[in-house]
CSV table of C-alpha atoms and ligand atoms in Angstrom, one decimal:
chain,number,residue,atom,x,y,z
A,113,MET,CA,116.5,192.5,119.5
A,114,GLU,CA,116.6,188.9,118.1
A,115,ASP,CA,114.8,188.2,114.9
A,116,CYS,CA,114.4,191.9,114.0
A,117,LEU,CA,115.5,192.5,110.4
A,118,PHE,CA,116.7,196.1,111.1
A,119,CYS,CA,118.5,195.2,114.2
A,120,LYS,CA,120.3,192.6,112.1
A,121,ILE,CA,121.2,195.3,109.6
A,122,VAL,CA,122.5,197.5,112.5
A,123,ALA,CA,124.6,194.5,113.7
A,124,GLY,CA,126.0,194.0,110.2
A,125,GLU,CA,124.4,190.5,109.9
A,126,ILE,CA,122.4,191.6,106.8
A,127,PRO,CA,124.0,193.8,104.3
A,128,ALA,CA,122.6,197.2,103.4
A,129,THR,CA,123.7,200.2,101.3
A,130,VAL,CA,124.4,202.7,104.1
A,131,VAL,CA,124.2,206.4,103.2
A,132,HIS,CA,124.6,207.9,106.7
A,133,ARG,CA,125.6,206.7,110.1
A,134,THR,CA,125.8,208.2,113.6
A,135,ASP,CA,126.4,206.6,117.0
A,136,ALA,CA,122.6,206.3,117.4
A,137,THR,CA,121.2,206.2,113.9
A,138,LEU,CA,121.6,204.4,110.6
A,139,ALA,CA,120.3,205.4,107.1
A,140,PHE,CA,120.3,202.9,104.2
A,141,ARG,CA,118.6,202.5,100.9
A,142,ASP,CA,115.3,200.7,100.8
A,143,ILE,CA,115.7,197.3,99.1
A,144,ALA,CA,112.6,197.9,97.0
A,145,PRO,CA,112.5,201.6,96.3
A,146,LYS,CA,109.1,203.2,95.7
A,147,ALA,CA,110.7,206.4,94.3
A,148,PRO,CA,114.0,207.4,92.7
A,149,VAL,CA,115.3,208.2,96.2
A,150,HIS,CA,114.0,205.9,99.0
A,151,VAL,CA,116.1,205.9,102.1
A,152,LEU,CA,115.2,204.4,105.5
A,153,VAL,CA,116.4,206.2,108.7
A,154,ILE,CA,116.4,204.2,111.9
A,155,PRO,CA,117.6,204.5,115.5
A,156,THR,CA,120.1,201.8,116.1
A,157,ALA,CA,118.2,201.0,119.3
A,158,HIS,CA,115.1,198.9,118.8
A,159,HIS,CA,111.8,200.7,119.2
A,160,VAL,CA,108.7,199.4,117.5
A,161,ASP,CA,107.2,202.5,115.9
A,162,ALA,CA,107.4,206.3,115.9
A,163,VAL,CA,105.2,206.8,118.9
A,164,ALA,CA,107.0,204.2,121.0
A,165,LEU,CA,110.3,205.9,120.1
A,166,ALA,CA,109.0,209.4,120.9
A,167,ARG,CA,107.7,208.3,124.3
A,168,ALA,CA,110.7,206.3,125.3
A,169,ASP,CA,113.4,208.6,124.0
A,170,PRO,CA,112.3,212.0,122.5
A,171,ALA,CA,115.8,213.1,121.9
A,172,LEU,CA,116.5,210.1,119.8
A,173,ALA,CA,113.3,210.7,117.8
A,174,ALA,CA,114.6,214.2,117.1
A,175,GLN,CA,117.9,212.7,115.9
A,176,VAL,CA,116.1,210.4,113.5
A,177,LEU,CA,114.3,213.5,112.0
A,178,ALA,CA,117.5,215.5,111.9
A,179,VAL,CA,119.2,212.6,110.0
A,180,ALA,CA,116.2,212.4,107.6
A,181,ALA,CA,116.7,216.1,106.8
A,182,GLU,CA,120.4,215.6,106.3
A,183,VAL,CA,119.7,212.6,103.9
A,184,ALA,CA,117.2,214.7,102.0
A,185,GLU,CA,119.8,217.5,101.6
A,186,ALA,CA,122.5,215.0,100.6
A,187,GLU,CA,120.2,213.3,98.1
A,188,GLY,CA,119.3,216.6,96.4
A,189,LEU,CA,115.6,216.5,97.5
A,190,THR,CA,115.2,219.9,99.2
A,191,VAL,CA,114.6,222.1,96.1
A,192,ASP,CA,111.6,220.1,94.7
A,193,GLY,CA,110.5,218.6,98.0
A,194,TYR,CA,110.1,215.1,99.4
A,195,ARG,CA,108.1,213.1,101.9
A,196,ILE,CA,109.0,211.6,105.3
A,197,ILE,CA,106.7,208.7,106.2
A,198,PHE,CA,106.4,206.6,109.4
A,199,ASN,CA,104.1,203.7,108.9
A,200,SER,CA,102.6,202.2,112.1
A,201,GLY,CA,100.8,198.9,112.7
A,202,ARG,CA,98.8,196.8,110.4
A,203,TYR,CA,96.4,199.4,108.9
A,204,GLY,CA,99.4,201.7,108.5
A,205,GLY,CA,101.2,199.1,106.4
A,206,GLN,CA,104.1,198.7,108.7
A,207,GLU,CA,106.0,195.5,107.7
A,208,VAL,CA,109.1,195.8,109.8
A,209,PRO,CA,108.4,196.5,113.5
A,210,HIS,CA,111.6,198.6,114.1
A,211,VAL,CA,110.8,202.3,113.7
A,212,HIS,CA,112.0,203.7,110.4
A,213,ALA,CA,111.5,207.0,108.6
A,214,HIS,CA,111.0,206.5,104.8
A,215,VAL,CA,112.7,209.5,103.0
A,216,VAL,CA,111.3,209.4,99.5
A,217,GLY,CA,111.6,211.8,96.6
A,218,GLY,CA,113.3,212.5,93.3
A,219,ALA,CA,110.0,212.7,91.4
A,220,PRO,CA,106.4,213.8,92.0
A,221,LEU,CA,105.1,211.4,94.6
A,222,GLY,CA,101.4,211.6,93.9
A,223,PRO,CA,98.6,211.7,96.4
A,224,MET,CA,99.4,211.1,100.0
A,225,ILE,CA,97.1,208.1,100.2
A,226,ALA,CA,96.5,205.9,97.2
A,227,GLY,CA,92.9,205.7,96.1
B,515,5GP,P1,107.3,199.4,106.3
B,515,5GP,O1,106.3,198.7,105.4
B,515,5GP,O2,107.5,198.6,107.5
B,515,5GP,O3,106.9,200.9,106.6
B,515,5GP,O4,108.6,199.5,105.5
B,515,5GP,C1,109.6,198.5,105.4
B,515,5GP,C2,110.5,198.8,104.3
B,515,5GP,O5,111.7,198.0,104.5
B,515,5GP,C3,109.9,198.4,102.9
B,515,5GP,O6,109.9,199.6,102.1
B,515,5GP,C4,110.8,197.4,102.4
B,515,5GP,O7,111.1,197.5,101.0
B,515,5GP,C5,112.1,197.6,103.2
B,515,5GP,N1,112.9,196.4,103.4
B,515,5GP,C6,112.4,195.1,103.7
B,515,5GP,N2,113.4,194.3,103.8
B,515,5GP,C7,114.6,195.0,103.6
B,515,5GP,C8,116.0,194.6,103.6
B,515,5GP,O8,116.4,193.5,103.9
B,515,5GP,N3,116.9,195.6,103.3
B,515,5GP,C9,116.4,196.9,103.0
B,515,5GP,N4,117.4,197.8,102.8
B,515,5GP,N5,115.1,197.3,103.0
B,515,5GP,C10,114.2,196.3,103.3
B,516,ZN,ZN1,115.0,196.1,115.8
């Protein structure tokens, strides 16, 4: 999709530190990490948010979660735990309208929703 930041990363037009890649997914480090480990997992196909992806292509949604689990394992997060976050829409704080799972961990993450 034109003018989508994450589609441009998929196309290689914008650089990213890729940590995992499949035919249908890409995982790369967040440019402004909020925790010691902060990786974004996306489907290479453009879908706006998690619900749009799950409705349009449930198998692909499952692949995104499976990759999130693989990234957590590879980053050493599974012993102490971690968080997978899908923001959606304005109130959800979604800045990039191409669905992405935030995989965050490596330190205590605090309350789920800040004060
Ligand atoms: P959202 O707020 O949409 O859930 O998350 C968007 C995330 O994308 C943010 O955590 C932000 O730091 C990250 N981000 C924004 N621009 C870039 C970029 O150009 N490269 C990478 N790797 N991450 C980005
Ligand atoms: Zn996109």
